Amino acid sequence: MARMLGICQIYSLDGRPMSTNTWPEEQLRCVQQIQEQEEIQLGGLEERSNALLDRGLQKLAREVAERMDEAQEYQRLTATAVESRLVGQLESYNGRLLAAESWRSAFQERETARDQRLGTLGEAVRKIETSCKEIPTLQARIEEARAAIKEDLAASAMSAFQGEMRLWAKMAQLGVTPPSLPHQAPSA
């Protein structure tokens, strides 16, 4: 700007040398023209800067939109992959859960049946135990019965023998000859 002012001091804008009495007016006019040119240039620069800024912003907006689209597509693909994997795992876990529930149900049925059998066996063991406690008493009663039977048999045999002896004695008194007994084989 100082350079232009230096030119203005010597020459007018139309290229003629200036006189010294018109110098301040010319100087002022020169400064005003320079200011106008600078304002025009500044306006042009602002327009170009705004245009470049607009283009840069549009380009940036496109890049951001493209990246967002790419990110959304990646997220969608990832979500789809995760969802399919989770669905597969859920189906697997549901199958395992059903199998576990089935096994648990069967186990509970077996456990209930086992508990019933154990109860029945426990009752049978108690009955056997009670019966086993009665065995010595029964053995004593059997021994008593055997002894009584032996005594009865001995008494009966003795009574029969005594009766037979009386019969033989009576027969001998009456003079009856004893009947002949069939010949028996010797006892072993």
Coordinates of C-alpha atoms in Angstrom, one line a residue:
M1 CA 0.0 0.0 0.0
A2 CA 2.9 2.4 0.8
R3 CA 4.3 1.6 -2.6
M4 CA 1.1 2.5 -4.3
L5 CA 0.9 5.7 -2.2
G6 CA 4.4 6.4 -3.4
I7 CA 3.3 6.1 -7.0
C8 CA 0.2 8.2 -6.2
Q9 CA 2.5 10.9 -4.9
I10 CA 4.2 11.2 -8.2
Y11 CA 1.6 10.3 -10.8
S12 CA -2.1 10.5 -10.9
L13 CA -4.2 7.5 -11.6
D14 CA -4.6 8.4 -15.2
G15 CA -0.8 8.5 -15.5
R16 CA -0.3 12.3 -15.5
P17 CA 2.1 13.9 -13.1
M18 CA 0.4 15.6 -10.2
S19 CA 0.8 19.1 -9.1
T20 CA 1.6 19.7 -5.5
N21 CA -1.5 21.7 -4.8
T22 CA -3.8 18.8 -5.8
W23 CA -1.6 16.3 -4.1
P24 CA -3.7 15.8 -0.9
E25 CA -6.9 15.4 -2.9
E26 CA -5.3 13.0 -5.3
Q27 CA -3.7 11.2 -2.4
L28 CA -7.1 10.9 -0.7
R29 CA -8.7 9.7 -4.0
C30 CA -5.9 7.3 -4.5
V31 CA -6.3 5.9 -1.0
Q32 CA -10.1 5.6 -1.5
Q33 CA -9.6 3.8 -4.8
I34 CA -7.1 1.5 -3.2
Q35 CA -9.5 0.8 -0.4
E36 CA -12.3 0.1 -2.9
Q37 CA -10.0 -2.2 -4.8
E38 CA -9.0 -3.9 -1.6
E39 CA -12.7 -4.2 -0.6
I40 CA -13.5 -5.7 -4.0
Q41 CA -10.5 -8.0 -3.7
L42 CA -11.5 -8.8 -0.1
G43 CA -15.1 -9.5 -1.2
G44 CA -13.8 -11.7 -4.0
L45 CA -11.5 -13.5 -1.6
E46 CA -14.3 -13.9 0.8
E47 CA -16.5 -15.3 -1.9
R48 CA -13.8 -17.7 -3.1
S49 CA -13.0 -18.6 0.5
N50 CA -16.7 -19.2 1.2
A51 CA -17.0 -21.2 -2.1
L52 CA -13.9 -23.2 -1.1
L53 CA -15.3 -23.6 2.4
D54 CA -18.7 -24.7 1.0
R55 CA -17.0 -27.2 -1.3
G56 CA -14.8 -28.4 1.5
L57 CA -17.8 -28.7 3.8
Q58 CA -19.7 -30.5 1.1
K59 CA -16.8 -32.9 0.5
L60 CA -16.4 -33.4 4.2
A61 CA -20.2 -34.0 4.6
R62 CA -20.0 -36.6 1.7
E63 CA -17.0 -38.3 3.4
V64 CA -18.7 -38.3 6.8
A65 CA -21.9 -39.6 5.2
E66 CA -20.0 -42.3 3.3
R67 CA -18.1 -43.3 6.5
M68 CA -21.4 -43.3 8.4
D69 CA -23.0 -45.4 5.7
E70 CA -20.0 -47.8 5.8
A71 CA -20.1 -47.8 9.7
Q72 CA -23.9 -48.5 9.6
E73 CA -23.4 -51.3 7.0
Y74 CA -20.6 -52.8 9.1
Q75 CA -22.8 -52.5 12.2
R76 CA -25.7 -54.1 10.3
L77 CA -23.5 -56.9 9.1
T78 CA -22.0 -57.4 12.5
A79 CA -25.4 -57.3 14.2
T80 CA -26.7 -59.8 11.7
A81 CA -23.7 -62.1 12.3
V82 CA -24.1 -61.8 16.1
E83 CA -27.8 -62.3 15.9
S84 CA -27.4 -65.5 13.8
R85 CA -24.7 -66.7 16.1
L86 CA -26.9 -65.9 19.2
V87 CA -29.9 -67.6 17.6
G88 CA -27.8 -70.7 17.0
Q89 CA -26.5 -70.7 20.5
L90 CA -30.1 -70.1 21.8
E91 CA -31.4 -73.0 19.9
S92 CA -28.5 -75.1 21.2
Y93 CA -29.1 -74.0 24.8
N94 CA -32.8 -74.6 24.4
G95 CA -32.1 -78.2 23.2
R96 CA -29.7 -78.7 26.1
L97 CA -32.3 -77.2 28.5
L98 CA -35.0 -79.6 27.2
A99 CA -32.6 -82.5 27.4
A100 CA -31.7 -81.5 31.0
E101 CA -35.4 -81.1 31.9
S102 CA -36.1 -84.5 30.4
W103 CA -33.2 -86.1 32.3
R104 CA -34.2 -84.3 35.5
S105 CA -37.8 -85.6 35.1
A106 CA -36.7 -89.1 34.5
F107 CA -34.2 -88.9 37.4
Q108 CA -37.0 -87.7 39.7
E109 CA -39.2 -90.6 38.6
R110 CA -36.4 -93.0 39.2
E111 CA -35.7 -91.4 42.5
T112 CA -39.4 -91.6 43.5
A113 CA -39.5 -95.3 42.5
R114 CA -36.3 -95.9 44.4
D115 CA -37.6 -94.2 47.5
Q116 CA -40.8 -96.3 47.3
R117 CA -38.7 -99.5 46.9
L118 CA -36.5 -98.4 49.8
G119 CA -39.7 -97.8 51.9
T120 CA -41.1 -101.2 51.0
L121 CA -37.7 -102.9 51.6
G122 CA -37.4 -101.0 54.9
E123 CA -40.8 -102.3 56.0
A124 CA -39.9 -105.8 54.9
V125 CA -36.6 -105.6 56.9
R126 CA -38.6 -104.4 60.0
K127 CA -41.0 -107.4 59.6
I128 CA -38.1 -109.8 59.1
E129 CA -36.3 -108.2 62.1
T130 CA -39.5 -108.7 64.2
S131 CA -39.7 -112.3 62.9
C132 CA -36.1 -112.9 63.7
K133 CA -36.6 -111.7 67.3
E134 CA -39.4 -114.3 67.6
I135 CA -37.1 -117.1 66.3
P136 CA -35.6 -117.9 69.7
T137 CA -39.1 -118.0 71.3
L138 CA -40.3 -120.3 68.4
Q139 CA -37.2 -122.5 68.8
A140 CA -37.9 -122.9 72.5
R141 CA -41.6 -123.7 71.8
I142 CA -40.5 -126.2 69.1
E143 CA -38.1 -127.8 71.6
E144 CA -40.9 -127.9 74.2
A145 CA -43.3 -129.4 71.6
R146 CA -40.7 -132.0 70.6
A147 CA -40.0 -132.9 74.2
A148 CA -43.8 -133.1 74.8
I149 CA -44.2 -135.3 71.7
K150 CA -41.3 -137.5 72.8
E151 CA -42.9 -137.8 76.2
D152 CA -46.3 -138.5 74.7
L153 CA -44.8 -141.1 72.4
A154 CA -42.8 -142.7 75.2
A155 CA -45.9 -142.7 77.4
S156 CA -48.0 -144.0 74.6
A157 CA -45.5 -146.7 73.8
M158 CA -45.2 -147.6 77.5
S159 CA -49.0 -147.6 77.8
A160 CA -49.3 -149.9 74.7
F161 CA -46.6 -152.1 76.0
Q162 CA -48.2 -152.3 79.4
G163 CA -51.6 -153.0 77.8
E164 CA -50.0 -155.8 75.6
M165 CA -48.3 -157.3 78.7
R166 CA -51.6 -157.3 80.5
L167 CA -53.2 -158.9 77.5
W168 CA -50.6 -161.6 77.3
A169 CA -50.9 -162.1 81.0
K170 CA -54.6 -162.5 80.7
M171 CA -54.2 -164.9 77.8
A172 CA -51.7 -166.9 79.8
Q173 CA -54.2 -167.0 82.7
L174 CA -56.9 -168.2 80.4
G175 CA -54.6 -170.8 78.9
V176 CA -54.8 -169.4 75.4
T177 CA -51.7 -170.1 73.4
P178 CA -50.1 -167.1 71.9
P179 CA -50.7 -166.7 68.2
S180 CA -47.8 -167.4 66.1
L181 CA -46.2 -164.2 64.8
P182 CA -45.1 -164.1 61.2
H183 CA -41.5 -164.4 60.7
Q184 CA -39.9 -161.0 60.5
A185 CA -36.6 -160.2 59.0
P186 CA -34.1 -159.0 61.5
S187 CA -34.0 -155.3 62.0
A188 CA -30.9 -153.5 60.8

